[in-house]
Amino acid sequence: MLKLRRGLVVAVQDAQGPACEQAMRVELAGEPAAVRQAIADTGLVGCCQVGDEVVVNVQALDLGLGSGGFDIVHANLTRGLGGDGLPGAHVMKLNYTSLQHAVVPVEGAEMHLPLARPVAVLALHGQLAPVAWAFAQAVPGLRVGFVQTEGGALPGGHSYTVAALRERGLLAGHITAGAAFGGEAESLTTAGALHHALRALDWHAAICGPGPGIVGSSSALGHGGMAALDASHVALALGCPTVLVARMSSADQRERHRGISHHTLTVLDLLLAPVIVALPAARDVERPACVTRHDWRRTSVDLPAFAGSGLATRIMGRTLTEDPLFFAAALAAGGVLAEAAATRRQVASAAHERTGD
């Protein structure tokens, strides 16, 4: 059963758009001392103002979850009951839940395969910025966008990283796939999102992975990192050169995440076909003997330049200086993705010149 409570909005931050995340403070009814941090997805429940009566889901904050340290507005009883939905929308997301809403999916009737453009698959949302930045440094002018899947936060507006990368022109777009919602475009499947992005939107490459945070149960298969297995299989099936962005750490207190994380090793072990895995040069990380069938590539990275980029350089409370391997691995994957995209463009250009099409 949902853990819902009534509350009164006592402070708000201005919402930055019609479909984004709005931060606020809410005083729970009957608990005048209980003023708590909360967020509202304005695309679902509209904007809140001081004095609004709201219903909030308090489960995550009560559990003390590290990536969910806030309540979430479930409904605005003061001004949130007059919504009409999106005009022309006809397919449900979050279907058969109280937050079901209609969207206009990007999937078209035709399928054109193979797509032949590269896809980088993330293990964590924190890898997105270094992958996108390294891609742009290596091949300025080529377009790469983000397809958000399950495995972490589902609302597209919850990612400040995506907003920062879009503002800087480092991402060509943001599509939310499957259960994820609230991106610039909506797709019902990861396959549909990648097809639309690489074919209709003409992205030269795509980065595919979860939103912020990660689901986890301290088990081998029960964690959000397993979404990388599904996304990799989809990319391979669509004929895309697939780069698995390895989760690595030089400072994680948990031994299972030191070096190459067990999340990445499990995905590599279970994959039905080989993928490309980048290793940062000049870093003491050995290629695991158990997954030698994959295409392991060492490449140089520029950690100081990324540190000075102004993009986020913290992951799970650790800075780039404290955990350089995490960022180096993601930067290496961005460079390999860029190399694959540039090679594909050269091949396509040569073919165009030969045929005159």
GROMACS .gro file of C-alpha atoms in nm:
model
  357
    1MET     CA    1   0.000   0.000   0.000
    2LEU     CA    2   0.127   0.347  -0.083
    3LYS     CA    3   0.254   0.547   0.214
    4LEU     CA    4   0.067   0.871   0.144
    5ARG     CA    5   0.026   1.170   0.374
    6ARG     CA    6  -0.144   1.508   0.345
    7GLY     CA    7   0.079   1.812   0.365
    8LEU     CA    8   0.098   2.188   0.319
    9VAL     CA    9   0.355   2.350   0.087
   10VAL     CA   10   0.553   2.604   0.292
   11ALA     CA   11   0.832   2.691   0.046
   12VAL     CA   12   0.891   2.633  -0.328
   13GLN     CA   13   1.152   2.681  -0.595
   14ASP     CA   14   1.038   2.812  -0.932
   15ALA     CA   15   0.975   2.542  -1.188
   16GLN     CA   16   1.199   2.577  -1.494
   17GLY     CA   17   0.949   2.452  -1.752
   18PRO     CA   18   0.614   2.280  -1.811
   19ALA     CA   19   0.761   1.931  -1.762
   20CYS     CA   20   1.038   1.941  -1.506
   21GLU     CA   21   1.106   1.883  -1.139
   22GLN     CA   22   1.009   2.140  -0.877
   23ALA     CA   23   1.169   2.133  -0.532
   24MET     CA   24   0.977   2.243  -0.222
   25ARG     CA   25   0.929   2.198   0.151
   26VAL     CA   26   0.611   2.041   0.285
   27GLU     CA   27   0.474   2.037   0.638
   28LEU     CA   28   0.295   1.710   0.705
   29ALA     CA   29  -0.061   1.740   0.838
   30GLY     CA   30  -0.084   1.674   1.209
   31GLU     CA   31   0.293   1.701   1.245
   32PRO     CA   32   0.372   2.074   1.256
   33ALA     CA   33   0.738   2.006   1.330
   34ALA     CA   34   0.771   1.772   1.032
   35VAL     CA   35   0.878   2.005   0.749
   36ARG     CA   36   1.033   1.785   0.483
   37GLN     CA   37   1.202   1.815   0.145
   38ALA     CA   38   0.976   1.718  -0.144
   39ILE     CA   39   0.972   1.725  -0.521
   40ALA     CA   40   0.694   1.743  -0.778
   41ASP     CA   41   0.705   1.631  -1.139
   42THR     CA   42   0.530   1.930  -1.298
   43GLY     CA   43   0.453   1.733  -1.612
   44LEU     CA   44   0.234   1.500  -1.405
   45VAL     CA   45   0.094   1.708  -1.118
   46GLY     CA   46   0.150   2.067  -1.228
   47CYS     CA   47   0.332   2.344  -1.043
   48CYS     CA   48   0.287   2.398  -0.670
   49GLN     CA   49   0.268   2.724  -0.477
   50VAL     CA   50   0.308   2.812  -0.112
   51GLY     CA   51  -0.014   2.728   0.071
   52ASP     CA   52  -0.117   2.442  -0.159
   53GLU     CA   53  -0.254   2.130   0.006
   54VAL     CA   54  -0.082   1.826  -0.139
   55VAL     CA   55  -0.067   1.450  -0.098
   56VAL     CA   56   0.291   1.324  -0.076
   57ASN     CA   57   0.444   0.979  -0.093
   58VAL     CA   58   0.675   0.961   0.209
   59GLN     CA   59   0.809   0.606   0.168
   60ALA     CA   60   1.161   0.678   0.036
   61LEU     CA   61   1.245   0.951   0.286
   62ASP     CA   62   1.115   0.740   0.573
   63LEU     CA   63   1.340   0.455   0.459
   64GLY     CA   64   1.641   0.687   0.443
   65LEU     CA   65   1.726   0.594   0.085
   66GLY     CA   66   2.044   0.767  -0.030
   67SER     CA   67   1.916   0.865  -0.375
   68GLY     CA   68   1.556   0.922  -0.266
   69GLY     CA   69   1.595   1.155   0.030
   70PHE     CA   70   1.274   1.347  -0.030
   71ASP     CA   71   0.899   1.304  -0.045
   72ILE     CA   72   0.723   1.305  -0.382
   73VAL     CA   73   0.402   1.496  -0.455
   74HIS     CA   74   0.137   1.246  -0.561
   75ALA     CA   75  -0.142   1.503  -0.611
   76ASN     CA   76  -0.200   1.875  -0.560
   77LEU     CA   77  -0.546   1.903  -0.402
   78THR     CA   78  -0.552   2.283  -0.434
   79ARG     CA   79  -0.479   2.335  -0.805
   80GLY     CA   80  -0.390   2.000  -0.955
   81LEU     CA   81  -0.730   1.850  -1.031
   82GLY     CA   82  -0.810   2.030  -1.356
   83GLY     CA   83  -0.558   1.876  -1.595
   84ASP     CA   84  -0.673   1.768  -1.942
   85GLY     CA   85  -0.375   1.557  -2.047
   86LEU     CA   86  -0.165   1.605  -2.359
   87PRO     CA   87  -0.366   1.683  -2.675
   88GLY     CA   88  -0.341   1.402  -2.928
   89ALA     CA   89  -0.183   1.159  -2.682
   90HIS     CA   90  -0.326   0.810  -2.708
   91VAL     CA   91  -0.088   0.555  -2.553
   92MET     CA   92  -0.040   0.510  -2.179
   93LYS     CA   93   0.278   0.522  -1.974
   94LEU     CA   94   0.283   0.407  -1.613
   95ASN     CA   95  -0.030   0.227  -1.727
   96TYR     CA   96  -0.264   0.073  -1.469
   97THR     CA   97  -0.112   0.285  -1.192
   98SER     CA   98  -0.264   0.597  -1.041
   99LEU     CA   99  -0.008   0.802  -1.236
  100GLN     CA  100  -0.095   0.663  -1.579
  101HIS     CA  101  -0.090   0.929  -1.847
  102ALA     CA  102  -0.114   0.933  -2.225
  103VAL     CA  103   0.179   1.017  -2.452
  104VAL     CA  104   0.249   1.038  -2.825
  105PRO     CA  105   0.508   0.766  -2.893
  106VAL     CA  106   0.780   0.816  -3.151
  107GLU     CA  107   0.762   0.464  -3.295
  108GLY     CA  108   0.673   0.461  -3.664
  109ALA     CA  109   0.522   0.190  -3.880
  110GLU     CA  110   0.840   0.109  -4.074
  111MET     CA  111   1.159  -0.059  -3.954
  112HIS     CA  112   1.492  -0.004  -4.130
  113LEU     CA  113   1.777  -0.230  -4.025
  114PRO     CA  114   2.064  -0.249  -3.963
  115LEU     CA  115   2.103   0.095  -3.809
  116ALA     CA  116   2.483   0.057  -3.805
  117ARG     CA  117   2.538   0.358  -3.579
  118PRO     CA  118   2.708   0.304  -3.242
  119VAL     CA  119   2.540   0.294  -2.903
  120ALA     CA  120   2.706   0.329  -2.563
  121VAL     CA  121   2.523   0.150  -2.282
  122LEU     CA  122   2.555   0.294  -1.931
  123ALA     CA  123   2.564   0.110  -1.601
  124LEU     CA  124   2.495   0.428  -1.399
  125HIS     CA  125   2.356   0.772  -1.483
  126GLY     CA  126   2.674   0.925  -1.339
  127GLN     CA  127   2.860   0.799  -1.646
  128LEU     CA  128   2.650   1.010  -1.884
  129ALA     CA  129   2.836   1.341  -1.851
  130PRO     CA  130   3.190   1.203  -1.903
  131VAL     CA  131   3.077   0.985  -2.195
  132ALA     CA  132   2.902   1.275  -2.371
  133TRP     CA  133   3.186   1.518  -2.297
  134ALA     CA  134   3.457   1.282  -2.426
  135PHE     CA  135   3.250   1.215  -2.740
  136ALA     CA  136   3.222   1.587  -2.816
  137GLN     CA  137   3.593   1.648  -2.755
  138ALA     CA  138   3.690   1.367  -2.992
  139VAL     CA  139   3.453   1.443  -3.281
  140PRO     CA  140   3.317   1.798  -3.267
  141GLY     CA  141   3.007   1.841  -3.479
  142LEU     CA  142   2.872   1.488  -3.454
  143ARG     CA  143   2.540   1.446  -3.272
  144VAL     CA  144   2.492   1.213  -2.978
  145GLY     CA  145   2.174   1.193  -2.770
  146PHE     CA  146   2.047   1.013  -2.461
  147VAL     CA  147   1.789   0.736  -2.442
  148GLN     CA  148   1.675   0.696  -2.081
  149THR     CA  149   1.569   0.348  -1.970
  150GLU     CA  150   1.461   0.188  -1.645
  151GLY     CA  151   1.714   0.091  -1.377
  152GLY     CA  152   1.719   0.426  -1.196
  153ALA     CA  153   1.486   0.725  -1.171
  154LEU     CA  154   1.203   0.703  -1.424
  155PRO     CA  155   1.109   1.076  -1.455
  156GLY     CA  156   1.311   1.246  -1.727
  157GLY     CA  157   1.295   1.577  -1.543
  158HIS     CA  158   1.484   1.435  -1.244
  159SER     CA  159   1.819   1.455  -1.425
  160TYR     CA  160   2.009   1.781  -1.381
  161THR     CA  161   2.290   1.623  -1.584
  162VAL     CA  162   2.069   1.596  -1.892
  163ALA     CA  163   1.962   1.959  -1.853
  164ALA     CA  164   2.324   2.074  -1.825
  165LEU     CA  165   2.438   1.869  -2.125
  166ARG     CA  166   2.146   1.991  -2.339
  167GLU     CA  167   2.218   2.353  -2.243
  168ARG     CA  168   2.581   2.313  -2.352
  169GLY     CA  169   2.490   2.138  -2.677
  170LEU     CA  170   2.661   1.815  -2.568
  171LEU     CA  171   2.342   1.613  -2.616
  172ALA     CA  172   2.130   1.628  -2.931
  173GLY     CA  173   1.815   1.514  -2.752
  174HIS     CA  174   1.658   1.313  -2.471
  175ILE     CA  175   1.412   1.028  -2.528
  176THR     CA  176   1.250   0.842  -2.240
  177ALA     CA  177   1.186   0.476  -2.321
  178GLY     CA  178   0.959   0.211  -2.172
  179ALA     CA  179   0.856   0.294  -1.816
  180ALA     CA  180   1.075   0.608  -1.813
  181PHE     CA  181   0.879   0.922  -1.898
  182GLY     CA  182   0.901   1.298  -1.931
  183GLY     CA  183   1.178   1.332  -2.190
  184GLU     CA  184   1.165   1.553  -2.496
  185ALA     CA  185   1.014   1.257  -2.679
  186GLU     CA  186   0.852   0.935  -2.557
  187SER     CA  187   0.895   0.581  -2.682
  188LEU     CA  188   0.731   0.262  -2.568
  189THR     CA  189   1.046   0.053  -2.606
  190THR     CA  190   1.421   0.100  -2.606
  191ALA     CA  191   1.429  -0.044  -2.957
  192GLY     CA  192   1.178   0.215  -3.075
  193ALA     CA  193   1.375   0.496  -2.911
  194LEU     CA  194   1.707   0.395  -3.069
  195HIS     CA  195   1.547   0.342  -3.410
  196HIS     CA  196   1.383   0.686  -3.400
  197ALA     CA  197   1.697   0.856  -3.271
  198LEU     CA  198   1.946   0.706  -3.515
  199ARG     CA  199   1.716   0.693  -3.817
  200ALA     CA  200   1.459   0.975  -3.797
  201LEU     CA  201   1.655   1.222  -3.584
  202ASP     CA  202   1.984   1.134  -3.753
  203TRP     CA  203   2.192   1.112  -3.437
  204HIS     CA  204   2.538   0.985  -3.520
  205ALA     CA  205   2.545   0.787  -3.195
  206ALA     CA  206   2.331   0.724  -2.889
  207ILE     CA  207   2.398   0.685  -2.518
  208CYS     CA  208   2.148   0.452  -2.356
  209GLY     CA  209   2.101   0.398  -1.983
  210PRO     CA  210   1.912   0.463  -1.660
  211GLY     CA  211   1.819   0.789  -1.494
  212PRO     CA  212   1.975   0.909  -1.167
  213GLY     CA  213   2.001   0.670  -0.876
  214ILE     CA  214   1.997   0.294  -0.902
  215VAL     CA  215   1.772   0.020  -0.775
  216GLY     CA  216   1.959  -0.241  -0.571
  217SER     CA  217   1.905  -0.538  -0.342
  218SER     CA  218   2.269  -0.640  -0.278
  219SER     CA  219   2.222  -0.945  -0.501
  220ALA     CA  220   2.384  -1.065  -0.822
  221LEU     CA  221   2.082  -1.004  -1.045
  222GLY     CA  222   1.856  -0.773  -0.843
  223HIS     CA  223   1.991  -0.431  -0.932
  224GLY     CA  224   1.938  -0.153  -1.185
  225GLY     CA  225   2.267  -0.227  -1.355
  226MET     CA  226   2.100  -0.528  -1.518
  227ALA     CA  227   1.916  -0.284  -1.745
  228ALA     CA  228   2.246  -0.267  -1.936
  229LEU     CA  229   2.201  -0.631  -2.037
  230ASP     CA  230   1.864  -0.561  -2.199
  231ALA     CA  231   1.980  -0.237  -2.364
  232SER     CA  232   2.292  -0.404  -2.504
  233HIS     CA  233   2.090  -0.686  -2.655
  234VAL     CA  234   1.851  -0.435  -2.813
  235ALA     CA  235   2.137  -0.233  -2.963
  236LEU     CA  236   2.306  -0.546  -3.098
  237ALA     CA  237   1.978  -0.671  -3.247
  238LEU     CA  238   1.936  -0.338  -3.429
  239GLY     CA  239   2.277  -0.377  -3.586
  240CYS     CA  240   2.453  -0.112  -3.376
  241PRO     CA  241   2.817  -0.138  -3.271
  242THR     CA  242   2.768  -0.155  -2.894
  243VAL     CA  243   3.002  -0.008  -2.631
  244LEU     CA  244   2.936  -0.123  -2.275
  245VAL     CA  245   3.045   0.154  -2.038
  246ALA     CA  246   3.217  -0.037  -1.760
  247ARG     CA  247   3.144   0.059  -1.403
  248MET     CA  248   3.483   0.086  -1.232
  249SER     CA  249   3.605   0.233  -0.906
  250SER     CA  250   3.931   0.293  -0.726
  251ALA     CA  251   3.766   0.410  -0.403
  252ASP     CA  252   3.431   0.235  -0.348
  253GLN     CA  253   3.425   0.094   0.005
  254ARG     CA  254   3.250  -0.218  -0.123
  255GLU     CA  255   3.498  -0.470  -0.255
  256ARG     CA  256   3.251  -0.599  -0.517
  257HIS     CA  257   3.264  -0.261  -0.691
  258ARG     CA  258   3.644  -0.213  -0.678
  259GLY     CA  259   3.825  -0.235  -1.013
  260ILE     CA  260   3.561  -0.353  -1.258
  261SER     CA  261   3.232  -0.377  -1.070
  262HIS     CA  262   3.050  -0.708  -1.038
  263HIS     CA  263   2.755  -0.530  -1.205
  264THR     CA  264   2.956  -0.495  -1.526
  265LEU     CA  265   3.114  -0.840  -1.500
  266THR     CA  266   2.772  -1.002  -1.462
  267VAL     CA  267   2.638  -0.827  -1.771
  268LEU     CA  268   2.947  -0.921  -1.973
  269ASP     CA  269   2.914  -1.281  -1.862
  270LEU     CA  270   2.543  -1.302  -1.956
  271LEU     CA  271   2.554  -1.122  -2.291
  272LEU     CA  272   2.464  -1.343  -2.586
  273ALA     CA  273   2.706  -1.167  -2.822
  274PRO     CA  274   3.032  -0.971  -2.786
  275VAL     CA  275   3.038  -0.598  -2.720
  276ILE     CA  276   3.312  -0.335  -2.707
  277VAL     CA  277   3.450  -0.246  -2.362
  278ALA     CA  278   3.685   0.048  -2.311
  279LEU     CA  279   3.964   0.049  -2.056
  280PRO     CA  280   4.146   0.372  -1.969
  281ALA     CA  281   4.511   0.365  -2.060
  282ALA     CA  282   4.768   0.415  -1.784
  283ARG     CA  283   4.527   0.272  -1.528
  284ASP     CA  284   4.603  -0.049  -1.344
  285VAL     CA  285   4.294  -0.244  -1.454
  286GLU     CA  286   4.341  -0.586  -1.602
  287ARG     CA  287   4.107  -0.740  -1.856
  288PRO     CA  288   3.912  -1.016  -1.676
  289ALA     CA  289   3.996  -1.363  -1.800
  290CYS     CA  290   3.635  -1.478  -1.763
  291VAL     CA  291   3.503  -1.245  -2.035
  292THR     CA  292   3.777  -1.244  -2.298
  293ARG     CA  293   3.529  -1.295  -2.584
  294HIS     CA  294   3.449  -0.922  -2.578
  295ASP     CA  295   3.641  -0.652  -2.768
  296TRP     CA  296   3.850  -0.478  -2.501
  297ARG     CA  297   4.010  -0.151  -2.610
  298ARG     CA  298   4.253   0.068  -2.416
  299THR     CA  299   4.239   0.439  -2.487
  300SER     CA  300   4.384   0.753  -2.334
  301VAL     CA  301   4.168   0.996  -2.135
  302ASP     CA  302   4.207   1.355  -2.015
  303LEU     CA  303   4.093   1.368  -1.654
  304PRO     CA  304   4.223   1.722  -1.583
  305ALA     CA  305   4.033   1.864  -1.881
  306PHE     CA  306   3.711   1.697  -1.772
  307ALA     CA  307   3.766   1.818  -1.416
  308GLY     CA  308   3.777   2.172  -1.554
  309SER     CA  309   3.472   2.130  -1.777
  310GLY     CA  310   3.224   2.252  -1.517
  311LEU     CA  311   3.021   1.931  -1.544
  312ALA     CA  312   2.937   1.717  -1.243
  313THR     CA  313   3.243   1.541  -1.101
  314ARG     CA  314   3.092   1.361  -0.803
  315ILE     CA  315   2.958   1.006  -0.789
  316MET     CA  316   2.800   0.858  -0.478
  317GLY     CA  317   2.960   1.128  -0.264
  318ARG     CA  318   3.310   1.082  -0.412
  319THR     CA  319   3.489   1.343  -0.620
  320LEU     CA  320   3.691   1.283  -0.934
  321THR     CA  321   4.008   1.323  -0.729
  322GLU     CA  322   3.889   1.061  -0.481
  323ASP     CA  323   3.770   0.812  -0.746
  324PRO     CA  324   3.950   0.887  -1.073
  325LEU     CA  325   3.896   0.537  -1.214
  326PHE     CA  326   3.518   0.579  -1.227
  327PHE     CA  327   3.547   0.887  -1.447
  328ALA     CA  328   3.840   0.755  -1.649
  329ALA     CA  329   3.642   0.447  -1.749
  330ALA     CA  330   3.347   0.656  -1.867
  331LEU     CA  331   3.574   0.900  -2.054
  332ALA     CA  332   3.740   0.605  -2.227
  333ALA     CA  333   3.401   0.474  -2.339
  334GLY     CA  334   3.308   0.817  -2.476
  335GLY     CA  335   3.627   0.822  -2.681
  336VAL     CA  336   3.565   0.474  -2.819
  337LEU     CA  337   3.205   0.568  -2.903
  338ALA     CA  338   3.331   0.873  -3.090
  339GLU     CA  339   3.582   0.665  -3.283
  340ALA     CA  340   3.307   0.423  -3.387
  341ALA     CA  341   3.080   0.710  -3.495
  342ALA     CA  342   3.355   0.877  -3.697
  343THR     CA  343   3.443   0.548  -3.868
  344ARG     CA  344   3.080   0.487  -3.955
  345ARG     CA  345   3.050   0.837  -4.101
  346GLN     CA  346   3.359   0.787  -4.314
  347VAL     CA  347   3.228   0.456  -4.446
  348ALA     CA  348   2.890   0.610  -4.528
  349SER     CA  349   3.056   0.906  -4.701
  350ALA     CA  350   3.274   0.678  -4.911
  351ALA     CA  351   2.973   0.470  -5.012
  352HIS     CA  352   2.782   0.785  -5.106
  353GLU     CA  353   3.068   0.900  -5.332
  354ARG     CA  354   3.087   0.560  -5.505
  355THR     CA  355   2.716   0.538  -5.578
  356GLY     CA  356   2.647   0.906  -5.636
  357ASP     CA  357   2.328   0.877  -5.426
   0.00000   0.00000   0.00000
